[in-house]
Short mmCIF file of C-alpha atoms in Angstrom, two decimals:
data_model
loop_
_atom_site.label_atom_id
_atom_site.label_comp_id
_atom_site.label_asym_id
_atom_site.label_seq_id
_atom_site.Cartn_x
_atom_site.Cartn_y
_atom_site.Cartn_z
CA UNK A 132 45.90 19.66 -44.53
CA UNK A 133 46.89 16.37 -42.83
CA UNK A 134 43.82 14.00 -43.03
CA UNK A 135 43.34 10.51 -40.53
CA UNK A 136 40.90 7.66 -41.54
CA UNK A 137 39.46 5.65 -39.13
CA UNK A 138 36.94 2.10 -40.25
CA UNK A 139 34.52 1.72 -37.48
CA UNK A 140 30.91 0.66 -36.57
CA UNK A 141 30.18 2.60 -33.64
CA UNK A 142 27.99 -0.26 -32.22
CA UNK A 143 27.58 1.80 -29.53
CA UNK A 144 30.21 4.75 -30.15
CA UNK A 145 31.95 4.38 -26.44
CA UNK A 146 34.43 6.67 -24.36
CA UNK A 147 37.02 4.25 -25.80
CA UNK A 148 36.07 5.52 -29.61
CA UNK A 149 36.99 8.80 -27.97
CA UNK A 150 39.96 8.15 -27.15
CA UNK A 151 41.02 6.64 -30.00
CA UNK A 152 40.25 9.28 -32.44
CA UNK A 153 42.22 12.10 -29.34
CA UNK A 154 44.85 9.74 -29.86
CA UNK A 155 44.79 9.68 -33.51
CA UNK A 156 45.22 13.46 -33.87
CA UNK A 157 47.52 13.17 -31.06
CA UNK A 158 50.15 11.11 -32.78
CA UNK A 159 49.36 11.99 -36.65
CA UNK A 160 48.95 15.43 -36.03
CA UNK A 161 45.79 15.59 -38.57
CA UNK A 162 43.23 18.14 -39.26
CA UNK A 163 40.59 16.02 -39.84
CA UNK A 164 39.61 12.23 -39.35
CA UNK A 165 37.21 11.00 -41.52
CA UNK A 166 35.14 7.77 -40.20
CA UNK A 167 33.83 5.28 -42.70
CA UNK A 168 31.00 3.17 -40.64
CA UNK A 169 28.57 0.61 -41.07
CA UNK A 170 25.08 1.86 -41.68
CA UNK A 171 21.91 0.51 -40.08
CA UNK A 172 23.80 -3.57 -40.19
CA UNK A 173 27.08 -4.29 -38.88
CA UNK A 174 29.59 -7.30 -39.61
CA UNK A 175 28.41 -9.26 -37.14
CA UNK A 176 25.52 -9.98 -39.12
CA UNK A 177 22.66 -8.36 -37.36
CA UNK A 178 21.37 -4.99 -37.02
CA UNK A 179 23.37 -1.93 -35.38
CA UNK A 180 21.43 -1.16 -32.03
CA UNK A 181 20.49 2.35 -33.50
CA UNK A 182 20.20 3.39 -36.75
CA UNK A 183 23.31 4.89 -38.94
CA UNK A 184 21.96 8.68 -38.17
CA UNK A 185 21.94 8.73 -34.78
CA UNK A 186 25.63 6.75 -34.29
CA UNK A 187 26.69 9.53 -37.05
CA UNK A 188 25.65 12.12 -34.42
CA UNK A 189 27.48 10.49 -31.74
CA UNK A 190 30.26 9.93 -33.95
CA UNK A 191 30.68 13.77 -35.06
CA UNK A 192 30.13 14.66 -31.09
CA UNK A 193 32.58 12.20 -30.28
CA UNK A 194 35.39 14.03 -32.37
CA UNK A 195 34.75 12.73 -36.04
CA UNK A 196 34.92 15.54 -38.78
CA UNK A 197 32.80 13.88 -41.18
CA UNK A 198 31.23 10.33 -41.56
CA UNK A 199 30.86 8.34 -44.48
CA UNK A 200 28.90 4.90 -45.18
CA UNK A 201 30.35 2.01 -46.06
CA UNK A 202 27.72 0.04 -47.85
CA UNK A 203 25.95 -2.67 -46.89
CA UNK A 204 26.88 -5.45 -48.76
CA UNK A 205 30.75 -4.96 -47.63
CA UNK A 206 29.67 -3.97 -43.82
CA UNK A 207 27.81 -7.09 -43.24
CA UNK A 208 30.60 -9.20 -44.68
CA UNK A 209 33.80 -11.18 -43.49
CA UNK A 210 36.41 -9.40 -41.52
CA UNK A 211 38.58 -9.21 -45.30
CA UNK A 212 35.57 -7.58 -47.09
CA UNK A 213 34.91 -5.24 -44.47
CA UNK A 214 38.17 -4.48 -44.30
CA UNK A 215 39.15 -4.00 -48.21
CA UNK A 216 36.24 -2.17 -49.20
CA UNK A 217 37.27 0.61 -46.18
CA UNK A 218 40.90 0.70 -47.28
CA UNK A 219 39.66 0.80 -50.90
CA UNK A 220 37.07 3.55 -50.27
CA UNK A 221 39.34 5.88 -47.96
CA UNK A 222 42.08 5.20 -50.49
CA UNK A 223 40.15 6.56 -53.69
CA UNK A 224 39.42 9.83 -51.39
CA UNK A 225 42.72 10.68 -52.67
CA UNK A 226 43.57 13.18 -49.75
CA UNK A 227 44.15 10.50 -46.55
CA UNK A 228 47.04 10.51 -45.00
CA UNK A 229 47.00 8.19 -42.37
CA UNK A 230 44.81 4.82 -41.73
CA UNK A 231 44.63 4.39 -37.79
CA UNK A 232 43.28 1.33 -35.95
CA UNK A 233 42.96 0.05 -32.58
CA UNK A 234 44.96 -2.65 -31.23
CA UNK A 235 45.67 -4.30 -27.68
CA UNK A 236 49.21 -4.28 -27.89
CA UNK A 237 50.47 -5.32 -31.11
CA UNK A 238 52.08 -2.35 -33.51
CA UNK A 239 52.25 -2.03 -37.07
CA UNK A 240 55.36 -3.27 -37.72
CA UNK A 241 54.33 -6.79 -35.31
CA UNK A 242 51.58 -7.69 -38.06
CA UNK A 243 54.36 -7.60 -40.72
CA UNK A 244 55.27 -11.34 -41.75
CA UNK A 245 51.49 -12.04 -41.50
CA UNK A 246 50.44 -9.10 -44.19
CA UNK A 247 53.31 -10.90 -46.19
CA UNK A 248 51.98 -14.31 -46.47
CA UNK A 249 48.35 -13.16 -46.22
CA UNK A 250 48.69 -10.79 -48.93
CA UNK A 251 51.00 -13.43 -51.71
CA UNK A 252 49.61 -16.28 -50.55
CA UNK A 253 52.77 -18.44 -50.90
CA UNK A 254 51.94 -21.86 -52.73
CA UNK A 255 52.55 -23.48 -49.34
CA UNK A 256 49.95 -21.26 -47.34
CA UNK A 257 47.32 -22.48 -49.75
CA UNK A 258 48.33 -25.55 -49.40
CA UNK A 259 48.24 -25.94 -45.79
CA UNK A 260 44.83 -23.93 -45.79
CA UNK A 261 43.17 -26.20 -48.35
CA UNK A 262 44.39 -29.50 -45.80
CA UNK A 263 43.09 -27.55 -42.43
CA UNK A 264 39.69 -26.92 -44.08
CA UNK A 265 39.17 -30.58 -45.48
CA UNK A 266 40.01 -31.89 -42.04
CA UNK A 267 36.45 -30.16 -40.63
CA UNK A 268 38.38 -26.97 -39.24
CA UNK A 269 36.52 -23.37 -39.45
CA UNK A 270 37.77 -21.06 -41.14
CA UNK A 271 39.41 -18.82 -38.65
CA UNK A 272 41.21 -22.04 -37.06
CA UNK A 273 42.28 -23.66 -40.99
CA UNK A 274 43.77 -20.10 -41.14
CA UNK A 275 45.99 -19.90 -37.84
CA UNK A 276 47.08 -23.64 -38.76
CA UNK A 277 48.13 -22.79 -42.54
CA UNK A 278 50.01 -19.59 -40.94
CA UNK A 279 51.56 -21.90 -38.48
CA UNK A 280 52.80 -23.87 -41.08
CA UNK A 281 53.90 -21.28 -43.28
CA UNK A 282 55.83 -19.29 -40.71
CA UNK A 283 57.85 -22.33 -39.59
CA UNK A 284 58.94 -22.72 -42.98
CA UNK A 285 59.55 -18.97 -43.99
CA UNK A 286 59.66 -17.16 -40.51
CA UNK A 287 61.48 -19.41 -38.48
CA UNK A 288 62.78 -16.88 -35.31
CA UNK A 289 58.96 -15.18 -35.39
CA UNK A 290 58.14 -14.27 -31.84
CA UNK A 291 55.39 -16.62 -30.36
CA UNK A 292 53.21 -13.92 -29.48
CA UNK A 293 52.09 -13.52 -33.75
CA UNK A 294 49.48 -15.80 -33.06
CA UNK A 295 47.34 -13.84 -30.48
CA UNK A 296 47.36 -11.42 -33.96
CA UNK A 297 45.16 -14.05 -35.35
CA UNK A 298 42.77 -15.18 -32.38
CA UNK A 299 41.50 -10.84 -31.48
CA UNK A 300 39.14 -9.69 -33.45
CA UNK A 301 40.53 -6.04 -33.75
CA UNK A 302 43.94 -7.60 -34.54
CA UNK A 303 42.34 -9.53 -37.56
CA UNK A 304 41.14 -6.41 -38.81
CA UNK A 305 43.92 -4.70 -38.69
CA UNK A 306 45.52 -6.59 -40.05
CA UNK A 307 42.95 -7.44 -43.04
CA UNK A 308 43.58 -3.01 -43.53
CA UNK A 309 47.41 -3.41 -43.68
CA UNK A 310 46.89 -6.04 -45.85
CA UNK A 311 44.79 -4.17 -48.27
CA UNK A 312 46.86 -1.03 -48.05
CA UNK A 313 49.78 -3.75 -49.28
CA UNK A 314 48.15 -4.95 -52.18
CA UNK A 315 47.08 -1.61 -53.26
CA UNK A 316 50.52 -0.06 -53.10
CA UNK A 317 48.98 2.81 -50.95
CA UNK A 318 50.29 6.03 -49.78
CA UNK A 319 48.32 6.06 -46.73
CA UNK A 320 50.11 5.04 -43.80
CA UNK A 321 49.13 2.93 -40.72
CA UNK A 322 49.08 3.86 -37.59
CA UNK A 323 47.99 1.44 -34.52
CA UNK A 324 46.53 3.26 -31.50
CA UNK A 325 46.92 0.76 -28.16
CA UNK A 326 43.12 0.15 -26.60
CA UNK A 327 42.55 1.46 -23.39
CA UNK A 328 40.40 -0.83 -20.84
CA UNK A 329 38.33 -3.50 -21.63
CA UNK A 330 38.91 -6.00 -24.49
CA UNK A 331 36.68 -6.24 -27.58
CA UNK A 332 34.64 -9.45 -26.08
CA UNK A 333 35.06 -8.08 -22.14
CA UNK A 334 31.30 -7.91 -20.96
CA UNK A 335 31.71 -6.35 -17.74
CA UNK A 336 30.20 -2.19 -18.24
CA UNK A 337 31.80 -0.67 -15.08
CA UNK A 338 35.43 0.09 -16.35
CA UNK A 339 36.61 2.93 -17.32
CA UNK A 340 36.40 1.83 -20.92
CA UNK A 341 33.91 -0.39 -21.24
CA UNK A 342 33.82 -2.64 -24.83
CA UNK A 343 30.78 -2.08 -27.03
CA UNK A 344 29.84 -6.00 -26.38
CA UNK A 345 29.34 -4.81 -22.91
CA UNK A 346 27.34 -1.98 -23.48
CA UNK A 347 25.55 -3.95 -25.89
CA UNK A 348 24.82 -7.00 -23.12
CA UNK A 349 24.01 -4.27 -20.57
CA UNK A 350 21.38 -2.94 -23.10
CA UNK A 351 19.74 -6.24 -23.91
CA UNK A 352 19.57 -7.52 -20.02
CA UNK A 353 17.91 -4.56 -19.48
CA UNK A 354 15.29 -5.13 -22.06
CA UNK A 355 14.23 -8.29 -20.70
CA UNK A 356 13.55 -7.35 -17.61
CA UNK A 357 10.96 -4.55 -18.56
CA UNK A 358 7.72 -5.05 -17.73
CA UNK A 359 8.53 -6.86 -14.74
CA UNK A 360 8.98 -4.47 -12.15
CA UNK A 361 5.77 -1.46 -11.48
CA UNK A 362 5.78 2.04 -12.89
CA UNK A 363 7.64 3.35 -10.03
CA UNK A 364 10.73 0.81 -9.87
CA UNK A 365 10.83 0.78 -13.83
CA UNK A 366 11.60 4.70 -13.75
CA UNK A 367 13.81 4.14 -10.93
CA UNK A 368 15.59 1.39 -13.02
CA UNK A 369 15.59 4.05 -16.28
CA UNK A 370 17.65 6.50 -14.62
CA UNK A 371 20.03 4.33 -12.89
CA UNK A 372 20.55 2.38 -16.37
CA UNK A 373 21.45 6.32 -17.97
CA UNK A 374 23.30 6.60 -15.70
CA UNK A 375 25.65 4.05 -15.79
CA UNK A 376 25.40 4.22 -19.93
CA UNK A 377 26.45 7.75 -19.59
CA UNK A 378 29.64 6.68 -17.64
CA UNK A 379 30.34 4.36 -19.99
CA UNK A 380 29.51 6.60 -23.30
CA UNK A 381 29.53 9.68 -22.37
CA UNK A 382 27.49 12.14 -24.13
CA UNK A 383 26.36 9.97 -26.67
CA UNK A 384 24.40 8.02 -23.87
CA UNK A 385 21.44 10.36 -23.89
CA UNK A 386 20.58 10.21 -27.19
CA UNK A 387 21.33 5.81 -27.06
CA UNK A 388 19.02 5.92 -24.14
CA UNK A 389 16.09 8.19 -25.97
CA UNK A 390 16.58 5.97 -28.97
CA UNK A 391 16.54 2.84 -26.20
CA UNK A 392 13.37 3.79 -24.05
CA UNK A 393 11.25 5.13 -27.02
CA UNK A 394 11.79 1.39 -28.73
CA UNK A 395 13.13 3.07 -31.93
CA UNK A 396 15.79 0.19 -32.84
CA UNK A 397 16.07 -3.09 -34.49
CA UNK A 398 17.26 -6.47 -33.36
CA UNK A 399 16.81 -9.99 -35.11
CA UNK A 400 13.99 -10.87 -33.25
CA UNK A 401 12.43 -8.44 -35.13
CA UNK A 402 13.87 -9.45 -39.01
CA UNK A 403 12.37 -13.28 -38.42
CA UNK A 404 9.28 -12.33 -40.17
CA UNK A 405 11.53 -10.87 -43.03
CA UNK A 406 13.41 -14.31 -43.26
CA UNK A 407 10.26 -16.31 -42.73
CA UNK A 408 8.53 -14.49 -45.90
CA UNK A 409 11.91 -14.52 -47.98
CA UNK A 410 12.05 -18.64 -47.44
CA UNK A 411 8.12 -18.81 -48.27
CA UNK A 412 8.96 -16.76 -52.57
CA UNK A 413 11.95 -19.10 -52.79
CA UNK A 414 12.20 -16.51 -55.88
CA UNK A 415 15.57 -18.06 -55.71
CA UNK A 416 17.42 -20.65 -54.37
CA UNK A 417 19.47 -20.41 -50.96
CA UNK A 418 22.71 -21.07 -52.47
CA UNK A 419 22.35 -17.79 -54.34
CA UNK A 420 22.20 -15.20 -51.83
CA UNK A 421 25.91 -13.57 -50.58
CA UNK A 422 27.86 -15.48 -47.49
CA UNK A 423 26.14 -19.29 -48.58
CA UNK A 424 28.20 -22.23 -49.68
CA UNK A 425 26.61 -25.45 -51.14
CA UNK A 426 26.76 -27.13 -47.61
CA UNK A 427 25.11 -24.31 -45.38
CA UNK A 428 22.40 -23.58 -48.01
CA UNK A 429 21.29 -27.54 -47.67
CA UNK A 430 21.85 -27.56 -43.89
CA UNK A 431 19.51 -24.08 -43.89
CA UNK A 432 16.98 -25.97 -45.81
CA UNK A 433 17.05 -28.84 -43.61
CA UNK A 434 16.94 -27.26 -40.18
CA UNK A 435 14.73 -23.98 -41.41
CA UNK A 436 11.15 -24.23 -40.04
CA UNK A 437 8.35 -21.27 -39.93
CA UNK A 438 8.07 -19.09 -37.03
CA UNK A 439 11.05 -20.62 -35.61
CA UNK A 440 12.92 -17.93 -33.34
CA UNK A 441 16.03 -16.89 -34.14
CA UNK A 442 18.02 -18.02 -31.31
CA UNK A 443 16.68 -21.31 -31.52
CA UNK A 444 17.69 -21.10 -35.66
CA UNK A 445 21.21 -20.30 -34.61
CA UNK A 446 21.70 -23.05 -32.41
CA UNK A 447 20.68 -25.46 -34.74
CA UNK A 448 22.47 -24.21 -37.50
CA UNK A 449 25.78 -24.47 -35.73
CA UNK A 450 28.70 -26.73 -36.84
CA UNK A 451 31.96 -27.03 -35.67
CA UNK A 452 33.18 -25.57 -39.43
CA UNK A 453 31.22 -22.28 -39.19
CA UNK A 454 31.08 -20.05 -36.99
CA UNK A 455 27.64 -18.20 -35.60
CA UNK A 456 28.97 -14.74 -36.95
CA UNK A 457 29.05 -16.71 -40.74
CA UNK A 458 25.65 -17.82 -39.99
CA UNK A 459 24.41 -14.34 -39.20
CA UNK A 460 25.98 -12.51 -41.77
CA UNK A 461 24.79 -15.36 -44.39
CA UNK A 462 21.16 -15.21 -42.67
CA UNK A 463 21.05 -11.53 -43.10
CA UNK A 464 21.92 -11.35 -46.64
CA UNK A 465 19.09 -13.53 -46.97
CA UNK A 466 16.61 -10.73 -45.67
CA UNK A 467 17.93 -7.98 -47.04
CA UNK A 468 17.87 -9.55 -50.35
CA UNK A 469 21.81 -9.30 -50.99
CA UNK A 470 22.56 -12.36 -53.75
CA UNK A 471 26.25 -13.39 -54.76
CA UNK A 472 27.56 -11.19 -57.72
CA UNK A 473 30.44 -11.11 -60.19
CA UNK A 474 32.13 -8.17 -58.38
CA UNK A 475 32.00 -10.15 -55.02
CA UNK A 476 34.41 -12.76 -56.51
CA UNK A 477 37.66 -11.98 -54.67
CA UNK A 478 37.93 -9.32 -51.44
CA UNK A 479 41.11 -8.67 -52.81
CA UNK A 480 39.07 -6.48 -56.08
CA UNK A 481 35.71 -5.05 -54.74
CA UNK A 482 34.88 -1.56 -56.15
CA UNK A 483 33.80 1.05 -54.19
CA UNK A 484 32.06 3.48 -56.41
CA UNK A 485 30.97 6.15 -54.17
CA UNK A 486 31.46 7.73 -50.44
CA UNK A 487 28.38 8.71 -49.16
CA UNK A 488 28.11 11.43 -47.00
CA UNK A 489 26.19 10.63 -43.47
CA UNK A 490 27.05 13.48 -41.54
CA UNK A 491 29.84 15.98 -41.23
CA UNK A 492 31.05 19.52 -38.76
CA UNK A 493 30.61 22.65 -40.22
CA UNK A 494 34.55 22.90 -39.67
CA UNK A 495 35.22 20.28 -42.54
CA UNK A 496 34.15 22.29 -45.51
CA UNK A 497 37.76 22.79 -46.74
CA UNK A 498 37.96 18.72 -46.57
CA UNK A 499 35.14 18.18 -48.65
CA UNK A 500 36.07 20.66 -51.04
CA UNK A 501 39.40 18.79 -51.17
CA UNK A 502 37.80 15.51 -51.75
CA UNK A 503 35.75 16.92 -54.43
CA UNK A 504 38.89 17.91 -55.89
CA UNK A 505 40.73 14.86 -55.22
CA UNK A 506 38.42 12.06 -54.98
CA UNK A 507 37.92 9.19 -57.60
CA UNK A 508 34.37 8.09 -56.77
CA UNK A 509 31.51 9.62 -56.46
CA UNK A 510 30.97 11.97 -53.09
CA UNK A 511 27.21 11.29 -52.81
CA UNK A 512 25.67 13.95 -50.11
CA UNK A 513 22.27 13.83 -50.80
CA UNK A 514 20.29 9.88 -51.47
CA UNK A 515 18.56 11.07 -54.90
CA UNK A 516 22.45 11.40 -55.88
CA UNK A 517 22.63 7.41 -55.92
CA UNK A 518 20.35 7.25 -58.58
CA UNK A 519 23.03 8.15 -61.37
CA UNK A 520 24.60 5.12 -61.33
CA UNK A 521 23.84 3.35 -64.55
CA UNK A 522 21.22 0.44 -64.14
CA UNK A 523 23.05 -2.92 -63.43
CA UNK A 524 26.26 -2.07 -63.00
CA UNK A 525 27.94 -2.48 -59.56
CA UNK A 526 27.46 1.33 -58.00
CA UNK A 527 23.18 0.97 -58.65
CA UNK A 528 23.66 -2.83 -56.79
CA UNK A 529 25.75 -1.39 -54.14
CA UNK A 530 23.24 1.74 -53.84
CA UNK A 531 20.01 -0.41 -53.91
CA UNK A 532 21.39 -2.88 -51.57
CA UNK A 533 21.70 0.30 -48.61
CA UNK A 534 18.74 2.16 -49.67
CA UNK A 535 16.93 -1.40 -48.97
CA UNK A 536 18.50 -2.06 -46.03
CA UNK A 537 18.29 1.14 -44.43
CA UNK A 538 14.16 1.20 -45.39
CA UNK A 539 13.85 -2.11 -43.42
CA UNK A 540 15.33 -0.84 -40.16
CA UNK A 541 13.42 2.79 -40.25
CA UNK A 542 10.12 0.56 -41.20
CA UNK A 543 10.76 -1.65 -38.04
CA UNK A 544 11.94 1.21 -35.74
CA UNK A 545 8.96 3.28 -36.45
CA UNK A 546 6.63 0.67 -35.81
CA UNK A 547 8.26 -0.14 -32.52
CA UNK A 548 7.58 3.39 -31.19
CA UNK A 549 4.52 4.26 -33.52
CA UNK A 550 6.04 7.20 -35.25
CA UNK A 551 5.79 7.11 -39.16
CA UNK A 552 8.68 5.85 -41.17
CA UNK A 553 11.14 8.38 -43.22
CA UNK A 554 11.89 7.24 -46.17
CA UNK A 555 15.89 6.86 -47.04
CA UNK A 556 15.24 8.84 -50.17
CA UNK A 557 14.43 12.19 -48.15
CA UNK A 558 17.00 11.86 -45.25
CA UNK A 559 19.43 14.84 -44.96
CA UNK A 560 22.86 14.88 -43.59
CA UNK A 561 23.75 15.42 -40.25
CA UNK A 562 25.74 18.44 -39.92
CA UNK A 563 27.13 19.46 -36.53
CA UNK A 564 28.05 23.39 -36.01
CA UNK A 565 30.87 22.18 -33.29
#
């Protein structure tokens, strides 16, 4: 049994996610690939444009032989504990073979003198780092200078091309995995799969392989301009939207669209009351929630007002030292009640206590009796499971933190399309008889 992992969100799951995991099997020759995705928030720091369940189904149509969650806390973080807590949670499976990820051109053995320094951390890297940052820079920019910097000094003849490695966002996460899968001394090995089509932030939807941002844009122009056309030219404009989703999706448009026109998803628009009643308990201060320094808590304080839309938040929350995306995922922490603990410390040493099951093919019975067999955390496939963890430790926190957060979006996407909410504690796996 040859087993591939892929880390994904799914955000829509696109023809391009297709390809990837035909590819996959293609060049690993595995059985099975296992996807470990974001639930119902994704790194970005806002919420998924339909819930975990139904990008599970499209996943498992799409070619996945089971999907498992990655929890909340680590799928709303940066890039590196996104990243770790993947590596870490496929890697304590104990029966993956291969780790693949997508990349525009760059191949595993390209991202090499980066996972060196990234992963030791050579006195000089943290030396540059530490100047970059005092001098105003962001993050991502104090990091390309210190690598700069260090690869002068240790990799003199690196190719020039290393730095687009840090400046694409599906090279920094690949690179975060092989990074991981260095530190841990894993067996797993990496494979990178080229992208086909558009790039990650392309926003044009009539390619052949459209980027989720662009199905994502095409989505959200579309929901402005309801209501402002009659009865007859908004059904007209329904179908033709499906219709160009399903040439950009495939299958998995219909049930994006039903999710879509029905109003049963959440955006942050929607969470402002959430952060507006958070702010008004102040059961704790700013500082202490997950993703907040000293400096952005104060500036939150200072620019926060009530009722303030969320756009207009953003805009004046921005600095040149943060980016929006550390604003978000900061912002959203806030709401969904995620505070700083001991365990989120260092990236580098996150547990992952558990793999829970959101959906999986009929066909993939012999893996999960192999992970049973194998596995070093929990395999959680029903919610109630969850509730074994002993109180405080790390495993309830994780749990509570994505039974909360998944409550949130089902109460907002039921009230959007008047159905009633199903609670997390009842929901049932998604099993697929392809």
């Amino acid at each position: 049994m040859r087993t591939a992992g892929i880390i994904a969100e799914y955000n829509p799951f696109h023809r391009g996610h297709r390809y990837h995991m035909e590819e996959t099997r293609r060049q690993t020759g595995a059985d099975y690939i296992i996807a470990v995705m974001s639930g119902c928030y994704v790194q970005r720091g806002e919420p998924a444009v339909v819930d975990k369940y139904v990008r599970t189904r499209m996943a498992l149509d799409g070619g996945a032989d089971l999907v498992l969650e990655l929890p909340v806390v680590y799928a709303t973080a940066s890039a590196e504990y996104f990243a770790s807590a993947g590596v870490r949670l496929l890697d304590s499976l104990g029966c993956v073979d291969v780790l693949s990820f997508g990349s525009e051109y760059a191949g595993v053995d390209d991202f090499a003198p980066l996972v060196k320094i990234l992963s030791e951390e050579p006195p000089i890297y943290q030396k540059k780092l530490r100047e970059a940052l005092k001098s105003g820079k962001n993050f991502p920019l104090a990091r390309e200078e210190a690598m700069r910097g260090c690869m002068e000094a240790i990799y003199p003849a690196a190719d020039a091309s290393v730095w687009e490695i840090l400046r694409t966002p599906n090279h920094i996460l690949g690179l975060e995995y092989l990074k991981c899968l260095h530190r841990l001394r894993s067996g797993i090995l990496p494979v990178a799969i080229k992208r086909q089509g558009a790039g990650y932030h392309d926003t044009e939807i009539g390619t052949e392989y459209p980027s989720a941002s662009a199905i994502r844009r095409y989505l959200s122009e579309m929901d402005d301009r309801k209501g402002k056309a009659d009865e007859k030219q908004a059904d007209k404009k329904t179908a033709d939207r499906e219709k160009t989703l399903f040439t950009a999706m495939g299958e998995g448009a219909e049930l994006l669209c039903s999710c879509w026109n029905h109003g049963d998803t959440v955006g942050w628009k929607d969470l402002m009351p959430y952060l507006d009643y958070a702010v008004l308990m102040e059961e704790e201060q700013t500082e202490a929630f997950f993703g907040f320094d000293a400096d952005m808590a104060a500036r939150f304080q200072k620019m926060y007002r009530p009722s303030v839309s969320f756009t207009e938040l953003l805009s004046s929350l921005h600095t040149k030292r943060l980016i929006d995306a550390a604003w978000r995922r900061a912002l959203l922490h806030r709401v969904l009640h995620i505070k700083k603990e001991d365990f989120l410390q260092r990236a580098a040493e996150v547990p992952v206590p558990y793999a829970r099951v959101l959906g999986f093919k009929e066909r993939a019975a012999p893996l999960l009796k192999e992970i049973r067999r194998t596995s070093s955390i929990s395999l959680l496939q029903r919610p109630v499971q969850g509730k074994q963890f002993p109180d405080g430790s790390a495993a309830a926190k994780l749990f509570a933190a994505d039974i909360r957060a998944a409550q949130l979006y089902e109460q907002v996407a039921a009230g959007h399309c008047g159905r009633i909410p199903v609670s997390e504690w009842v929901r049932q796996q998604v099993i697929v008889s392809l």
